[in-house]
PDB file of C-alpha atoms in Angstrom:
ATOM      1  CA  ASP A   1      -4.042 -17.152   2.053  1.00  0.00           C
ATOM      2  CA  THR A   2      -3.460 -13.497   1.174  1.00  0.00           C
ATOM      3  CA  GLU A   3      -1.294 -13.916  -1.913  1.00  0.00           C
ATOM      4  CA  VAL A   4      -1.216 -11.562  -4.836  1.00  0.00           C
ATOM      5  CA  THR A   5       1.215 -12.566  -7.585  1.00  0.00           C
ATOM      6  CA  GLN A   6       2.825 -10.285 -10.155  1.00  0.00           C
ATOM      7  CA  THR A   7       4.844 -11.006 -13.279  1.00  0.00           C
ATOM      8  CA  PRO A   8       7.430 -10.221 -14.357  1.00  0.00           C
ATOM      9  CA  LYS A   9       9.515  -9.399 -11.302  1.00  0.00           C
ATOM     10  CA  HIS A  10      11.806  -7.147 -13.343  1.00  0.00           C
ATOM     11  CA  LEU A  11      11.262  -5.491 -16.721  1.00  0.00           C
ATOM     12  CA  VAL A  12      13.577  -3.348 -18.831  1.00  0.00           C
ATOM     13  CA  MET A  13      12.053  -1.673 -21.866  1.00  0.00           C
ATOM     14  CA  GLY A  14      12.855   0.988 -24.404  1.00  0.00           C
ATOM     15  CA  MET A  15      10.693   4.022 -24.964  1.00  0.00           C
ATOM     16  CA  THR A  16       9.206   2.544 -28.148  1.00  0.00           C
ATOM     17  CA  ASN A  17       8.391  -0.876 -26.713  1.00  0.00           C
ATOM     18  CA  LYS A  18       5.001  -2.277 -25.776  1.00  0.00           C
ATOM     19  CA  LYS A  19       4.894  -4.499 -22.725  1.00  0.00           C
ATOM     20  CA  SER A  20       2.369  -5.696 -20.144  1.00  0.00           C
ATOM     21  CA  LEU A  21       2.448  -6.258 -16.408  1.00  0.00           C
ATOM     22  CA  LYS A  22       0.264  -9.004 -14.978  1.00  0.00           C
ATOM     23  CA  CYS A  23      -1.348  -9.455 -11.584  1.00  0.00           C
ATOM     24  CA  GLU A  24      -3.367 -12.375 -10.243  1.00  0.00           C
ATOM     25  CA  GLN A  25      -5.236 -13.163  -7.032  1.00  0.00           C
ATOM     26  CA  HIS A  26      -7.339 -16.152  -6.050  1.00  0.00           C
ATOM     27  CA  MET A  27      -8.801 -14.845  -2.813  1.00  0.00           C
ATOM     28  CA  GLY A  28     -12.177 -14.009  -4.329  1.00  0.00           C
ATOM     29  CA  HIS A  29     -11.463 -10.316  -3.932  1.00  0.00           C
ATOM     30  CA  ARG A  30     -13.644  -8.009  -6.021  1.00  0.00           C
ATOM     31  CA  ALA A  31     -11.424  -4.939  -6.129  1.00  0.00           C
ATOM     32  CA  MET A  32      -7.973  -4.705  -7.705  1.00  0.00           C
ATOM     33  CA  TYR A  33      -5.536  -1.815  -7.778  1.00  0.00           C
ATOM     34  CA  TRP A  34      -2.433  -0.555  -9.558  1.00  0.00           C
ATOM     35  CA  TYR A  35       0.044   1.596  -7.666  1.00  0.00           C
ATOM     36  CA  LYS A  36       3.341   3.203  -8.643  1.00  0.00           C
ATOM     37  CA  GLN A  37       6.096   3.633  -6.089  1.00  0.00           C
ATOM     38  CA  LYS A  38       9.266   5.653  -6.505  1.00  0.00           C
ATOM     39  CA  ALA A  39      12.241   5.253  -4.184  1.00  0.00           C
ATOM     40  CA  LYS A  40      11.747   6.645  -0.665  1.00  0.00           C
ATOM     41  CA  LYS A  41       8.131   7.618  -1.444  1.00  0.00           C
ATOM     42  CA  PRO A  42       4.798   6.061  -0.486  1.00  0.00           C
ATOM     43  CA  PRO A  43       2.787   4.121  -3.082  1.00  0.00           C
ATOM     44  CA  GLU A  44       0.711   6.320  -5.404  1.00  0.00           C
ATOM     45  CA  LEU A  45      -2.642   5.026  -6.587  1.00  0.00           C
ATOM     46  CA  MET A  46      -3.051   4.760 -10.360  1.00  0.00           C
ATOM     47  CA  PHE A  47      -6.200   2.731 -11.071  1.00  0.00           C
ATOM     48  CA  VAL A  48      -8.943   0.877  -9.201  1.00  0.00           C
ATOM     49  CA  TYR A  49     -11.157  -1.847 -10.626  1.00  0.00           C
ATOM     50  CA  SER A  50     -14.241  -2.702  -8.622  1.00  0.00           C
ATOM     51  CA  TYR A  51     -16.318  -5.706  -9.735  1.00  0.00           C
ATOM     52  CA  GLU A  52     -14.262  -5.738 -12.953  1.00  0.00           C
ATOM     53  CA  LYS A  53     -15.161  -2.170 -13.844  1.00  0.00           C
ATOM     54  CA  LEU A  54     -12.752   0.751 -13.782  1.00  0.00           C
ATOM     55  CA  SER A  55     -13.870   2.907 -10.863  1.00  0.00           C
ATOM     56  CA  ILE A  56     -10.882   5.198 -10.305  1.00  0.00           C
ATOM     57  CA  ASN A  57      -8.305   6.597 -12.732  1.00  0.00           C
ATOM     58  CA  GLU A  58      -6.027   9.020 -10.919  1.00  0.00           C
ATOM     59  CA  SER A  59      -5.363  11.097 -14.048  1.00  0.00           C
ATOM     60  CA  VAL A  60      -2.796   8.607 -15.267  1.00  0.00           C
ATOM     61  CA  PRO A  61      -1.248   9.300 -18.713  1.00  0.00           C
ATOM     62  CA  SER A  62      -2.718   7.241 -21.549  1.00  0.00           C
ATOM     63  CA  ARG A  63       0.591   5.457 -22.115  1.00  0.00           C
ATOM     64  CA  PHE A  64      -0.576   3.311 -19.171  1.00  0.00           C
ATOM     65  CA  SER A  65      -3.648   1.240 -20.048  1.00  0.00           C
ATOM     66  CA  PRO A  66      -5.263  -1.034 -17.456  1.00  0.00           C
ATOM     67  CA  GLU A  67      -7.343  -4.099 -18.238  1.00  0.00           C
ATOM     68  CA  CYS A  68      -9.328  -6.432 -16.007  1.00  0.00           C
ATOM     69  CA  PRO A  69     -10.157  -9.594 -18.037  1.00  0.00           C
ATOM     70  CA  ASN A  70     -11.881 -11.249 -15.063  1.00  0.00           C
ATOM     71  CA  SER A  71     -12.203 -10.929 -11.311  1.00  0.00           C
ATOM     72  CA  SER A  72      -8.864 -12.664 -10.676  1.00  0.00           C
ATOM     73  CA  LEU A  73      -6.665 -10.942 -13.241  1.00  0.00           C
ATOM     74  CA  LEU A  74      -5.427  -7.425 -13.739  1.00  0.00           C
ATOM     75  CA  ASN A  75      -3.105  -6.229 -16.494  1.00  0.00           C
ATOM     76  CA  LEU A  76      -1.277  -2.975 -17.061  1.00  0.00           C
ATOM     77  CA  HIS A  77      -0.350  -2.351 -20.697  1.00  0.00           C
ATOM     78  CA  LEU A  78       2.621  -0.070 -21.255  1.00  0.00           C
ATOM     79  CA  HIS A  79       3.416   1.831 -24.442  1.00  0.00           C
ATOM     80  CA  ALA A  80       5.773   4.684 -25.286  1.00  0.00           C
ATOM     81  CA  LEU A  81       6.906   5.124 -21.707  1.00  0.00           C
ATOM     82  CA  GLN A  82       9.379   7.735 -20.544  1.00  0.00           C
ATOM     83  CA  PRO A  83      12.476   7.201 -18.376  1.00  0.00           C
ATOM     84  CA  GLU A  84      10.685   8.957 -15.492  1.00  0.00           C
ATOM     85  CA  ASP A  85       8.145   6.113 -15.511  1.00  0.00           C
ATOM     86  CA  SER A  86      10.813   3.826 -14.078  1.00  0.00           C
ATOM     87  CA  ALA A  87       9.483   2.679 -10.705  1.00  0.00           C
ATOM     88  CA  LEU A  88       8.147  -0.248  -8.703  1.00  0.00           C
ATOM     89  CA  TYR A  89       4.635  -1.081  -9.907  1.00  0.00           C
ATOM     90  CA  LEU A  90       2.462  -2.687  -7.274  1.00  0.00           C
ATOM     91  CA  CYS A  91      -0.782  -4.548  -7.629  1.00  0.00           C
ATOM     92  CA  ALA A  92      -3.189  -4.972  -4.721  1.00  0.00           C
ATOM     93  CA  SER A  93      -6.572  -6.557  -4.119  1.00  0.00           C
ATOM     94  CA  SER A  94      -9.296  -6.270  -1.499  1.00  0.00           C
ATOM     95  CA  GLN A  95     -12.633  -7.867  -0.679  1.00  0.00           C
ATOM     96  CA  ARG A  96     -14.551  -4.684  -1.475  1.00  0.00           C
ATOM     97  CA  ARG A  97     -16.825  -4.982   1.491  1.00  0.00           C
ATOM     98  CA  GLY A  98     -18.555  -2.344   3.546  1.00  0.00           C
ATOM     99  CA  GLY A  99     -16.649  -0.833   6.410  1.00  0.00           C
ATOM    100  CA  GLY A 100     -12.918  -1.380   6.566  1.00  0.00           C
ATOM    101  CA  ASP A 101     -11.420  -2.880   3.434  1.00  0.00           C
ATOM    102  CA  THR A 102      -7.850  -4.155   3.685  1.00  0.00           C
ATOM    103  CA  GLN A 103      -5.708  -4.087   0.571  1.00  0.00           C
ATOM    104  CA  TYR A 104      -3.174  -6.885   0.092  1.00  0.00           C
ATOM    105  CA  PHE A 105      -0.189  -6.139  -2.105  1.00  0.00           C
ATOM    106  CA  GLY A 106       1.814  -8.231  -4.507  1.00  0.00           C
ATOM    107  CA  PRO A 107       5.626  -8.209  -4.597  1.00  0.00           C
ATOM    108  CA  GLY A 108       5.750  -5.660  -7.406  1.00  0.00           C
ATOM    109  CA  THR A 109       7.372  -5.353 -10.824  1.00  0.00           C
ATOM    110  CA  ARG A 110      10.555  -3.280 -10.966  1.00  0.00           C
ATOM    111  CA  LEU A 111      10.306  -1.390 -14.271  1.00  0.00           C
ATOM    112  CA  THR A 112      13.243   0.362 -15.908  1.00  0.00           C
ATOM    113  CA  VAL A 113      12.633   2.497 -19.005  1.00  0.00           C
ATOM    114  CA  LEU A 114      15.736   3.237 -21.061  1.00  0.00           C
TER     115      LEU A 114
ATOM    116  CA  ASP B   1      -1.690  18.619   0.941  1.00  0.00           C
ATOM    117  CA  GLN B   2      -0.363  15.688   2.960  1.00  0.00           C
ATOM    118  CA  GLN B   3      -3.443  14.254   4.685  1.00  0.00           C
ATOM    119  CA  VAL B   4      -1.516  11.477   6.453  1.00  0.00           C
ATOM    120  CA  LYS B   5       1.795  12.362   8.049  1.00  0.00           C
ATOM    121  CA  GLN B   6       4.557  10.369   9.635  1.00  0.00           C
ATOM    122  CA  ASN B   7       6.819  13.001  11.102  1.00  0.00           C
ATOM    123  CA  SER B   8       9.677  10.701  12.039  1.00  0.00           C
ATOM    124  CA  PRO B   9      11.521   9.546   8.922  1.00  0.00           C
ATOM    125  CA  SER B  10      13.601   7.115  10.969  1.00  0.00           C
ATOM    126  CA  LEU B  11      13.685   5.404  14.345  1.00  0.00           C
ATOM    127  CA  SER B  12      16.282   3.166  16.008  1.00  0.00           C
ATOM    128  CA  VAL B  13      15.349   0.822  18.858  1.00  0.00           C
ATOM    129  CA  GLN B  14      17.270  -1.774  20.828  1.00  0.00           C
ATOM    130  CA  GLU B  15      16.251  -5.378  20.307  1.00  0.00           C
ATOM    131  CA  GLY B  16      13.757  -6.478  22.947  1.00  0.00           C
ATOM    132  CA  ARG B  17      12.521  -2.949  23.679  1.00  0.00           C
ATOM    133  CA  ILE B  18       9.295  -1.340  22.516  1.00  0.00           C
ATOM    134  CA  SER B  19       9.093   0.404  19.132  1.00  0.00           C
ATOM    135  CA  ILE B  20       6.492   3.160  18.825  1.00  0.00           C
ATOM    136  CA  LEU B  21       5.679   4.545  15.396  1.00  0.00           C
ATOM    137  CA  ASN B  22       3.412   7.546  15.081  1.00  0.00           C
ATOM    138  CA  CYS B  23       1.031   8.815  12.444  1.00  0.00           C
ATOM    139  CA  ASP B  24      -1.191  11.912  12.248  1.00  0.00           C
ATOM    140  CA  TYR B  25      -4.035  12.642   9.870  1.00  0.00           C
ATOM    141  CA  THR B  26      -6.022  15.715   8.967  1.00  0.00           C
ATOM    142  CA  ASN B  27      -9.079  14.395   7.117  1.00  0.00           C
ATOM    143  CA  SER B  28     -11.922  13.749   9.580  1.00  0.00           C
ATOM    144  CA  MET B  29     -13.648  11.540   6.976  1.00  0.00           C
ATOM    145  CA  PHE B  30     -11.017   8.817   7.456  1.00  0.00           C
ATOM    146  CA  ASP B  31     -12.523   5.937   9.422  1.00  0.00           C
ATOM    147  CA  TYR B  32     -10.274   2.976   8.694  1.00  0.00           C
ATOM    148  CA  PHE B  33      -6.549   2.900   9.356  1.00  0.00           C
ATOM    149  CA  LEU B  34      -3.879   0.382   8.454  1.00  0.00           C
ATOM    150  CA  TRP B  35      -0.191  -0.221   9.031  1.00  0.00           C
ATOM    151  CA  TYR B  36       2.023  -1.819   6.398  1.00  0.00           C
ATOM    152  CA  LYS B  37       5.618  -2.984   6.609  1.00  0.00           C
ATOM    153  CA  LYS B  38       7.845  -2.771   3.558  1.00  0.00           C
ATOM    154  CA  TYR B  39      11.234  -4.217   2.711  1.00  0.00           C
ATOM    155  CA  PRO B  40      13.215  -2.693  -0.206  1.00  0.00           C
ATOM    156  CA  ALA B  41      12.016  -3.759  -3.671  1.00  0.00           C
ATOM    157  CA  GLU B  42       9.086  -5.698  -2.211  1.00  0.00           C
ATOM    158  CA  GLY B  43       5.389  -4.969  -1.890  1.00  0.00           C
ATOM    159  CA  PRO B  44       3.968  -3.650   1.391  1.00  0.00           C
ATOM    160  CA  THR B  45       2.887  -6.351   3.832  1.00  0.00           C
ATOM    161  CA  PHE B  46      -0.305  -5.714   5.810  1.00  0.00           C
ATOM    162  CA  LEU B  47       0.306  -5.740   9.571  1.00  0.00           C
ATOM    163  CA  ILE B  48      -2.735  -4.537  11.438  1.00  0.00           C
ATOM    164  CA  SER B  49      -5.758  -2.290  11.047  1.00  0.00           C
ATOM    165  CA  ILE B  50      -8.235  -0.403  13.188  1.00  0.00           C
ATOM    166  CA  SER B  51     -11.690   0.964  12.597  1.00  0.00           C
ATOM    167  CA  SER B  52     -12.656   4.363  13.981  1.00  0.00           C
ATOM    168  CA  ILE B  53     -15.207   2.716  16.287  1.00  0.00           C
ATOM    169  CA  LYS B  54     -12.327   1.273  18.296  1.00  0.00           C
ATOM    170  CA  ASP B  55      -9.399   2.868  20.089  1.00  0.00           C
ATOM    171  CA  LYS B  56      -7.148  -0.183  20.263  1.00  0.00           C
ATOM    172  CA  ASN B  57      -6.487  -3.331  18.289  1.00  0.00           C
ATOM    173  CA  GLU B  58      -3.939  -5.984  19.164  1.00  0.00           C
ATOM    174  CA  ASP B  59      -2.403  -8.821  17.152  1.00  0.00           C
ATOM    175  CA  GLY B  60       0.494 -10.644  18.742  1.00  0.00           C
ATOM    176  CA  ARG B  61       3.430  -8.265  19.166  1.00  0.00           C
ATOM    177  CA  PHE B  62       1.627  -5.478  17.311  1.00  0.00           C
ATOM    178  CA  THR B  63      -0.866  -3.048  18.852  1.00  0.00           C
ATOM    179  CA  VAL B  64      -2.419  -0.057  17.141  1.00  0.00           C
ATOM    180  CA  PHE B  65      -3.890   2.803  19.153  1.00  0.00           C
ATOM    181  CA  LEU B  66      -6.271   5.385  17.709  1.00  0.00           C
ATOM    182  CA  ASN B  67      -6.993   8.778  19.263  1.00  0.00           C
ATOM    183  CA  LYS B  68      -9.749  10.274  17.127  1.00  0.00           C
ATOM    184  CA  SER B  69      -9.915  13.587  18.940  1.00  0.00           C
ATOM    185  CA  ALA B  70      -6.205  14.156  18.301  1.00  0.00           C
ATOM    186  CA  LYS B  71      -6.359  12.551  14.832  1.00  0.00           C
ATOM    187  CA  HIS B  72      -3.410  10.424  15.834  1.00  0.00           C
ATOM    188  CA  LEU B  73      -2.572   6.744  15.658  1.00  0.00           C
ATOM    189  CA  SER B  74       0.417   4.778  16.780  1.00  0.00           C
ATOM    190  CA  LEU B  75       1.838   1.313  16.248  1.00  0.00           C
ATOM    191  CA  HIS B  76       3.530  -0.422  19.162  1.00  0.00           C
ATOM    192  CA  ILE B  77       5.804  -3.373  18.545  1.00  0.00           C
ATOM    193  CA  VAL B  78       6.906  -5.287  21.618  1.00  0.00           C
ATOM    194  CA  PRO B  79       9.335  -6.882  21.936  1.00  0.00           C
ATOM    195  CA  SER B  80      11.180  -5.534  18.907  1.00  0.00           C
ATOM    196  CA  GLN B  81      13.096  -8.079  16.854  1.00  0.00           C
ATOM    197  CA  PRO B  82      15.813  -7.658  14.176  1.00  0.00           C
ATOM    198  CA  GLY B  83      13.371  -8.845  11.498  1.00  0.00           C
ATOM    199  CA  ASP B  84      11.200  -5.822  12.285  1.00  0.00           C
ATOM    200  CA  SER B  85      13.750  -3.559  10.604  1.00  0.00           C
ATOM    201  CA  ALA B  86      11.866  -2.139   7.606  1.00  0.00           C
ATOM    202  CA  VAL B  87       9.942   0.922   6.450  1.00  0.00           C
ATOM    203  CA  TYR B  88       6.516   1.255   8.054  1.00  0.00           C
ATOM    204  CA  PHE B  89       3.665   3.085   6.327  1.00  0.00           C
ATOM    205  CA  CYS B  90       0.419   4.084   7.917  1.00  0.00           C
ATOM    206  CA  ALA B  91      -2.562   4.446   5.607  1.00  0.00           C
ATOM    207  CA  ALA B  92      -6.123   5.679   5.912  1.00  0.00           C
ATOM    208  CA  SER B  93      -9.362   5.369   3.998  1.00  0.00           C
ATOM    209  CA  ALA B  94     -12.917   6.710   4.170  1.00  0.00           C
ATOM    210  CA  SER B  95     -15.983   4.485   3.924  1.00  0.00           C
ATOM    211  CA  ASN B  96     -17.919   7.359   2.349  1.00  0.00           C
ATOM    212  CA  PHE B  97     -15.724   6.772  -0.675  1.00  0.00           C
ATOM    213  CA  GLY B  98     -16.036   2.988  -0.541  1.00  0.00           C
ATOM    214  CA  ASN B  99     -12.679   2.587   1.167  1.00  0.00           C
ATOM    215  CA  GLU B 100     -11.200   2.225  -2.329  1.00  0.00           C
ATOM    216  CA  LYS B 101      -8.634   4.939  -1.974  1.00  0.00           C
ATOM    217  CA  LEU B 102      -5.829   4.466   0.512  1.00  0.00           C
ATOM    218  CA  THR B 103      -3.912   7.562   1.508  1.00  0.00           C
ATOM    219  CA  PHE B 104      -0.421   6.668   2.675  1.00  0.00           C
ATOM    220  CA  GLY B 105       1.919   8.460   5.015  1.00  0.00           C
ATOM    221  CA  THR B 106       5.514   9.070   3.947  1.00  0.00           C
ATOM    222  CA  GLY B 107       6.888   6.166   5.982  1.00  0.00           C
ATOM    223  CA  THR B 108       9.185   5.647   8.961  1.00  0.00           C
ATOM    224  CA  ARG B 109      12.338   3.552   8.634  1.00  0.00           C
ATOM    225  CA  LEU B 110      12.660   1.385  11.743  1.00  0.00           C
ATOM    226  CA  THR B 111      16.060  -0.069  12.592  1.00  0.00           C
ATOM    227  CA  ILE B 112      16.317  -2.648  15.372  1.00  0.00           C
ATOM    228  CA  ILE B 113      19.746  -2.704  16.937  1.00  0.00           C
ATOM    229  CA  PRO B 114      20.869  -6.184  18.112  1.00  0.00           C
TER     230      PRO B 114
END
């Protein structure tokens, strides 16, 4: 089973709203990732959590705040977003093992900021 | 600086024939390579991977070839089926950096013609 689940599937929010995206995996993976993907572009890495600790922040604006409550869950808290933040937000997980590490992606949350 | 390049934005292939998707990279530190398939508004689906210690990996209809000296990899799909129509991304990572960071190519849209 290589399933990563994400909720909600779609989200529309105003620039003053606070919302959260959720991601869950039960594969025992120890690394979890947030990506942002705009239309006709490849996914762009935002954050990496490795063994529940933030290991990579790709200079993401502070209006995006990640949280990893435990090894199976990953949240992305959103506040005061801009219309240009509208995109598909993807979560992924991997075993975090030596050598090749395959990332498995969830279905994504389509975010629209009005 | 685009470290992973897919120079063909689109490719059309007759059903039943072979599809060949190409990918070039510039960073010699990359040692693990993956191919993902993506439908619109969905997360990327992992297809196949290859470590730099190999030059070929096969899984059913999918074969990935790696030419390290040319810094080139290719994905062969045979026979091609209508359900293979999607955008294909190649991605690369470096074990020196824990394989945490995937660098994606810009994608190739494959269309299988019935």
